[in-house]
């Protein structure tokens, strides 16, 4: 089973760090803003099935928007990421990112999860203006998404977030049909993005 997952959200929210934590269990403090699109492969065993996940990590910077929009195609799982300490990144999910999904996603029943990242910073409480867990949950519910607060830095809930997302895909029959069409997904995903499923 080959799954295509996609990370989206404003620049600096921690998409690449979440992927690095999930795929390689690594962490880095340094910030190297993603240029265009990157991806990692990760194998996961779930419900007795061997799953191959291709996780696409898009650049949050606006100048790459035209390029990154092509990668929504065929994604069965979408991860919306915001930074709990930056309200603008949370508001952008409704104002920018969910609109991008509406426009470019080709998979009607794709599963979505909202991640409030950098929850490690809220250890001593949240400063005024930071996004509360309730606000995150409300947006997730309204947009038909799952929700978790995570920390790529301290590992909190990162694996769980991807597992929940994958579980959601596996529980959606139309999405499982799509993953079974392996060869075309592979060619579409890795080559010219022209395959019927990517
Ligand atoms: P673009 O590639 O520009 O879209 O940004 P991005 O969303 O990929 O952000 P990236 O993962 O590069 O992280 C940006 C900065 O946030 C880096 O300095 C990270 O070290 C920091 N960061 C990421 N995740 C966490 C986290 O969970 N906690 C804390 N404290 N810092 C984090
Ligand atoms: Mg990045």
mmCIF file of N, CA and C in Angstrom, residues 8 14 30 34 36 39 42 47 80 84-86 117 135 141 144 165-167 177 179 197:
data_model
loop_
_atom_site.group_PDB
_atom_site.id
_atom_site.type_symbol
_atom_site.label_atom_id
_atom_site.label_comp_id
_atom_site.label_asym_id
_atom_site.label_seq_id
_atom_site.Cartn_x
_atom_site.Cartn_y
_atom_site.Cartn_z
ATOM 1 N N UNK A 8 1.333 21.007 4.788
ATOM 2 C CA UNK A 8 1.180 22.395 4.338
ATOM 3 C C UNK A 8 1.031 23.326 5.545
ATOM 4 N N UNK A 14 7.243 24.639 11.271
ATOM 5 C CA UNK A 14 7.877 23.386 11.683
ATOM 6 C C UNK A 14 7.503 22.164 10.871
ATOM 7 N N UNK A 30 18.438 24.413 13.805
ATOM 8 C CA UNK A 30 18.710 25.353 12.714
ATOM 9 C C UNK A 30 17.533 25.387 11.751
ATOM 10 N N UNK A 34 12.449 25.481 3.444
ATOM 11 C CA UNK A 34 12.336 24.572 2.290
ATOM 12 C C UNK A 34 12.191 25.366 0.987
ATOM 13 N N UNK A 36 10.779 25.101 -2.533
ATOM 14 C CA UNK A 36 9.879 24.289 -3.356
ATOM 15 C C UNK A 36 9.279 23.138 -2.581
ATOM 16 N N UNK A 39 10.634 15.521 -0.102
ATOM 17 C CA UNK A 39 9.815 14.424 0.402
ATOM 18 C C UNK A 39 10.673 13.366 1.073
ATOM 19 N N UNK A 42 8.684 6.665 4.281
ATOM 20 C CA UNK A 42 8.653 6.046 5.602
ATOM 21 C C UNK A 42 7.792 4.798 5.529
ATOM 22 N N UNK A 47 -2.311 -2.343 11.379
ATOM 23 C CA UNK A 47 -3.407 -3.299 11.197
ATOM 24 C C UNK A 47 -2.956 -4.476 10.326
ATOM 25 N N UNK A 80 -2.293 19.940 8.029
ATOM 26 C CA UNK A 80 -2.238 21.395 8.182
ATOM 27 C C UNK A 80 -1.395 21.688 9.422
ATOM 28 N N UNK A 84 1.706 27.234 17.489
ATOM 29 C CA UNK A 84 0.792 27.708 18.550
ATOM 30 C C UNK A 84 1.193 29.070 19.109
ATOM 31 N N UNK A 85 2.450 29.495 18.889
ATOM 32 C CA UNK A 85 2.901 30.792 19.407
ATOM 33 C C UNK A 85 2.696 31.917 18.386
ATOM 34 N N UNK A 86 2.258 31.555 17.164
ATOM 35 C CA UNK A 86 2.065 32.577 16.118
ATOM 36 C C UNK A 86 0.646 32.487 15.558
ATOM 37 N N UNK A 117 1.765 22.989 16.267
ATOM 38 C CA UNK A 117 3.143 22.573 16.590
ATOM 39 C C UNK A 117 3.799 23.531 17.597
ATOM 40 N N UNK A 135 -9.175 26.567 20.524
ATOM 41 C CA UNK A 135 -9.291 27.224 19.217
ATOM 42 C C UNK A 135 -8.845 26.280 18.102
ATOM 43 N N UNK A 141 -12.513 20.857 13.888
ATOM 44 C CA UNK A 141 -13.863 20.295 13.785
ATOM 45 C C UNK A 141 -14.609 20.923 12.618
ATOM 46 N N UNK A 144 -13.538 19.668 9.315
ATOM 47 C CA UNK A 144 -13.618 18.222 9.127
ATOM 48 C C UNK A 144 -12.270 17.525 9.237
ATOM 49 N N UNK A 165 -3.681 9.929 11.051
ATOM 50 C CA UNK A 165 -3.970 10.290 9.670
ATOM 51 C C UNK A 165 -4.037 9.033 8.782
ATOM 52 N N UNK A 166 -3.046 8.176 8.953
ATOM 53 C CA UNK A 166 -2.989 6.951 8.159
ATOM 54 C C UNK A 166 -4.170 6.036 8.490
ATOM 55 N N UNK A 167 -4.510 5.984 9.767
ATOM 56 C CA UNK A 167 -5.660 5.185 10.172
ATOM 57 C C UNK A 167 -6.918 5.691 9.464
ATOM 58 N N UNK A 177 -8.746 2.059 -2.227
ATOM 59 C CA UNK A 177 -8.754 1.651 -3.637
ATOM 60 C C UNK A 177 -7.657 2.380 -4.390
ATOM 61 N N UNK A 179 -4.851 3.598 -3.188
ATOM 62 C CA UNK A 179 -3.504 3.168 -2.819
ATOM 63 C C UNK A 179 -3.148 1.848 -3.484
ATOM 64 N N UNK A 197 -2.985 9.164 -10.694
ATOM 65 C CA UNK A 197 -3.363 9.236 -9.284
ATOM 66 C C UNK A 197 -2.584 10.271 -8.495
#
